[in-house]
Amino acid sequence: NAGVTQTPKFRILKIGQSMTLQCTQDMNHNYMYWYRQDPGMGLKLIYYSVGAGITDKGEVPNGYNVSRSTTEDFPLRLELAAPSQTSVYFCASSKQGAYEQYFGPGTRLTVT
Amino acid sequence: AQSVTQLDSQVPVFEEAPVELRCNYSSSVSVYLFWYVQYPNQGLQLLLKYLSGSTLVKGINGFEAEFNKSQTSFHLRKPSVHISDTAEYFCAVSRTGRDDKIIFGKGTRLHILP
């Protein structure tokens, strides 16, 4: 099992550019999550999904979009990158919502 | 709604000394509680969890935590730390039963001094 994989590991974007952060899990988990981590601020939930075709907003959804067409994949889309989106992004999955979450290695994004 | 407070943003401790990382939560309903660890440049991984039963929970790498309902706390302890315990530790809470989300604290960075 690879667990949760994320690509790319690092990315530098210019203001206004778009990109998609990829997330894939091979554990057949229904629940998937996107977080951003900023220094001293812990993890903030961006979007989450409880199954294929179902997504919902988290605490900080503005500037992001998601889709969940399969159980395995949960991509995060940034449409118009802004410096405030400079952060480390983590994808996670779990068998049940309130139980143990498995995290990917993260994507470090810089917007300049 | 649930919330969690980690009282210390950084904790320095000498190698082989004991350590306690503090966590308090707020909730009007029953909760599950978790501690996650993040080693440098990695994702988070579960250290231990309290779902029900014994209030003393043992986790990986010699860590343990005690659920105290009256004080709404879930402090993490280790009797003797090693340099490899250098990491950031996150306390987290969710409602019992069916819930979709876990709420994370802001983290405590553990510095092990030689």
PDB file of C-alpha atoms in Angstrom, chain A:
ATOM      1  CA  ASN A   1       0.000   0.000   0.000  1.00  0.00           C
ATOM      2  CA  ALA A   2       1.304   3.438  -0.931  1.00  0.00           C
ATOM      3  CA  GLY A   3      -1.225   5.092   1.407  1.00  0.00           C
ATOM      4  CA  VAL A   4      -1.879   8.722   0.498  1.00  0.00           C
ATOM      5  CA  THR A   5       0.238  10.203  -2.269  1.00  0.00           C
ATOM      6  CA  GLN A   6       0.441  13.862  -3.272  1.00  0.00           C
ATOM      7  CA  THR A   7       1.961  15.544  -6.289  1.00  0.00           C
ATOM      8  CA  PRO A   8       3.846  17.757  -6.781  1.00  0.00           C
ATOM      9  CA  LYS A   9       6.081  18.005  -3.695  1.00  0.00           C
ATOM     10  CA  PHE A  10       7.036  21.605  -4.412  1.00  0.00           C
ATOM     11  CA  ARG A  11       5.688  24.284  -6.716  1.00  0.00           C
ATOM     12  CA  ILE A  12       6.256  27.966  -7.316  1.00  0.00           C
ATOM     13  CA  LEU A  13       3.399  29.882  -8.938  1.00  0.00           C
ATOM     14  CA  LYS A  14       3.120  33.416 -10.157  1.00  0.00           C
ATOM     15  CA  ILE A  15       0.183  35.521  -8.995  1.00  0.00           C
ATOM     16  CA  GLY A  16      -2.874  34.781 -11.107  1.00  0.00           C
ATOM     17  CA  GLN A  17      -1.726  31.384 -12.343  1.00  0.00           C
ATOM     18  CA  SER A  18      -3.771  28.229 -11.821  1.00  0.00           C
ATOM     19  CA  MET A  19      -2.801  24.744 -10.762  1.00  0.00           C
ATOM     20  CA  THR A  20      -4.149  21.459  -9.472  1.00  0.00           C
ATOM     21  CA  LEU A  21      -2.733  19.630  -6.475  1.00  0.00           C
ATOM     22  CA  GLN A  22      -3.199  15.903  -6.891  1.00  0.00           C
ATOM     23  CA  CYS A  23      -4.126  13.485  -4.102  1.00  0.00           C
ATOM     24  CA  THR A  24      -4.633   9.726  -4.408  1.00  0.00           C
ATOM     25  CA  GLN A  25      -5.270   7.065  -1.780  1.00  0.00           C
ATOM     26  CA  ASP A  26      -5.271   3.298  -2.200  1.00  0.00           C
ATOM     27  CA  MET A  27      -6.946   2.327   1.080  1.00  0.00           C
ATOM     28  CA  ASN A  28     -10.518   2.464  -0.238  1.00  0.00           C
ATOM     29  CA  HIS A  29     -11.349   5.219   2.246  1.00  0.00           C
ATOM     30  CA  ASN A  30     -14.591   7.097   1.751  1.00  0.00           C
ATOM     31  CA  TYR A  31     -13.496  10.260   3.561  1.00  0.00           C
ATOM     32  CA  MET A  32     -10.874  12.593   2.116  1.00  0.00           C
ATOM     33  CA  TYR A  33      -9.669  16.005   3.255  1.00  0.00           C
ATOM     34  CA  TRP A  34      -7.556  18.942   2.166  1.00  0.00           C
ATOM     35  CA  TYR A  35      -5.770  21.032   4.796  1.00  0.00           C
ATOM     36  CA  ARG A  36      -3.388  23.916   4.672  1.00  0.00           C
ATOM     37  CA  GLN A  37      -0.705  24.396   7.288  1.00  0.00           C
ATOM     38  CA  ASP A  38       0.773  27.793   8.055  1.00  0.00           C
ATOM     39  CA  PRO A  39       3.474  28.348  10.700  1.00  0.00           C
ATOM     40  CA  GLY A  40       2.011  28.523  14.219  1.00  0.00           C
ATOM     41  CA  MET A  41      -1.546  28.138  12.950  1.00  0.00           C
ATOM     42  CA  GLY A  42      -2.021  24.374  12.947  1.00  0.00           C
ATOM     43  CA  LEU A  43      -4.098  22.782  10.206  1.00  0.00           C
ATOM     44  CA  LYS A  44      -7.045  24.504   8.613  1.00  0.00           C
ATOM     45  CA  LEU A  45      -9.590  22.422   6.712  1.00  0.00           C
ATOM     46  CA  ILE A  46     -10.162  23.656   3.148  1.00  0.00           C
ATOM     47  CA  TYR A  47     -12.578  21.073   1.694  1.00  0.00           C
ATOM     48  CA  TYR A  48     -13.577  17.542   2.441  1.00  0.00           C
ATOM     49  CA  SER A  49     -15.491  14.690   0.837  1.00  0.00           C
ATOM     50  CA  VAL A  50     -17.477  11.845   2.386  1.00  0.00           C
ATOM     51  CA  GLY A  51     -17.604   9.831  -0.818  1.00  0.00           C
ATOM     52  CA  ALA A  52     -17.397   9.988  -4.596  1.00  0.00           C
ATOM     53  CA  GLY A  53     -19.544  12.811  -5.922  1.00  0.00           C
ATOM     54  CA  ILE A  54     -19.942  14.510  -2.527  1.00  0.00           C
ATOM     55  CA  THR A  55     -17.859  17.473  -1.379  1.00  0.00           C
ATOM     56  CA  ASP A  56     -18.287  20.158   1.255  1.00  0.00           C
ATOM     57  CA  LYS A  57     -16.545  23.311   2.407  1.00  0.00           C
ATOM     58  CA  GLY A  58     -14.292  23.432   5.395  1.00  0.00           C
ATOM     59  CA  GLU A  59     -13.052  26.411   7.379  1.00  0.00           C
ATOM     60  CA  VAL A  60     -11.085  28.203   4.618  1.00  0.00           C
ATOM     61  CA  PRO A  61     -12.540  27.299   1.164  1.00  0.00           C
ATOM     62  CA  ASN A  62     -12.202  30.673  -0.597  1.00  0.00           C
ATOM     63  CA  GLY A  63      -9.918  30.555  -3.630  1.00  0.00           C
ATOM     64  CA  TYR A  64     -10.060  26.761  -3.938  1.00  0.00           C
ATOM     65  CA  ASN A  65     -12.217  24.154  -5.664  1.00  0.00           C
ATOM     66  CA  VAL A  66     -12.407  20.381  -5.445  1.00  0.00           C
ATOM     67  CA  SER A  67     -14.022  17.455  -7.181  1.00  0.00           C
ATOM     68  CA  ARG A  68     -14.384  13.778  -6.261  1.00  0.00           C
ATOM     69  CA  SER A  69     -15.221  11.641  -9.262  1.00  0.00           C
ATOM     70  CA  THR A  70     -13.633   8.454  -7.861  1.00  0.00           C
ATOM     71  CA  THR A  71     -13.043   7.005  -4.401  1.00  0.00           C
ATOM     72  CA  GLU A  72      -9.267   7.181  -4.918  1.00  0.00           C
ATOM     73  CA  ASP A  73      -8.723  10.750  -6.147  1.00  0.00           C
ATOM     74  CA  PHE A  74      -9.434  14.134  -4.600  1.00  0.00           C
ATOM     75  CA  PRO A  75      -7.731  16.965  -6.519  1.00  0.00           C
ATOM     76  CA  LEU A  76      -7.564  20.527  -5.198  1.00  0.00           C
ATOM     77  CA  ARG A  77      -7.753  23.350  -7.746  1.00  0.00           C
ATOM     78  CA  LEU A  78      -6.373  26.873  -7.291  1.00  0.00           C
ATOM     79  CA  GLU A  79      -7.859  29.094  -9.974  1.00  0.00           C
ATOM     80  CA  LEU A  80      -6.166  32.482  -9.477  1.00  0.00           C
ATOM     81  CA  ALA A  81      -3.184  32.071  -7.211  1.00  0.00           C
ATOM     82  CA  ALA A  82      -2.592  34.770  -4.589  1.00  0.00           C
ATOM     83  CA  PRO A  83       0.333  35.271  -2.168  1.00  0.00           C
ATOM     84  CA  SER A  84      -2.032  34.395   0.710  1.00  0.00           C
ATOM     85  CA  GLN A  85      -2.184  30.857  -0.683  1.00  0.00           C
ATOM     86  CA  THR A  86       1.507  30.298   0.001  1.00  0.00           C
ATOM     87  CA  SER A  87       1.377  27.348   2.392  1.00  0.00           C
ATOM     88  CA  VAL A  88       1.954  23.644   2.840  1.00  0.00           C
ATOM     89  CA  TYR A  89      -1.018  21.592   1.678  1.00  0.00           C
ATOM     90  CA  PHE A  90      -1.855  18.189   3.109  1.00  0.00           C
ATOM     91  CA  CYS A  91      -4.299  15.657   1.824  1.00  0.00           C
ATOM     92  CA  ALA A  92      -5.685  13.046   4.221  1.00  0.00           C
ATOM     93  CA  SER A  93      -8.111  10.149   4.123  1.00  0.00           C
ATOM     94  CA  SER A  94      -9.993   8.088   6.675  1.00  0.00           C
ATOM     95  CA  LYS A  95     -12.287   5.098   6.834  1.00  0.00           C
ATOM     96  CA  GLN A  96     -14.754   7.029   8.967  1.00  0.00           C
ATOM     97  CA  GLY A  97     -14.943  10.755   9.449  1.00  0.00           C
ATOM     98  CA  ALA A  98     -14.099  11.088  13.106  1.00  0.00           C
ATOM     99  CA  TYR A  99     -11.528   8.319  13.257  1.00  0.00           C
ATOM    100  CA  GLU A 100      -7.853   8.077  12.383  1.00  0.00           C
ATOM    101  CA  GLN A 101      -6.790  10.136   9.398  1.00  0.00           C
ATOM    102  CA  TYR A 102      -3.888   9.120   7.158  1.00  0.00           C
ATOM    103  CA  PHE A 103      -1.879  12.000   5.741  1.00  0.00           C
ATOM    104  CA  GLY A 104       0.088  12.447   2.570  1.00  0.00           C
ATOM    105  CA  PRO A 105       3.612  13.960   2.594  1.00  0.00           C
ATOM    106  CA  GLY A 106       2.417  17.430   1.615  1.00  0.00           C
ATOM    107  CA  THR A 107       2.871  19.947  -1.188  1.00  0.00           C
ATOM    108  CA  ARG A 108       4.838  23.113  -0.465  1.00  0.00           C
ATOM    109  CA  LEU A 109       3.390  25.921  -2.580  1.00  0.00           C
ATOM    110  CA  THR A 110       4.863  29.382  -2.982  1.00  0.00           C
ATOM    111  CA  VAL A 111       2.975  32.137  -4.796  1.00  0.00           C
ATOM    112  CA  THR A 112       5.070  35.155  -5.825  1.00  0.00           C
TER     113      THR A 112
END
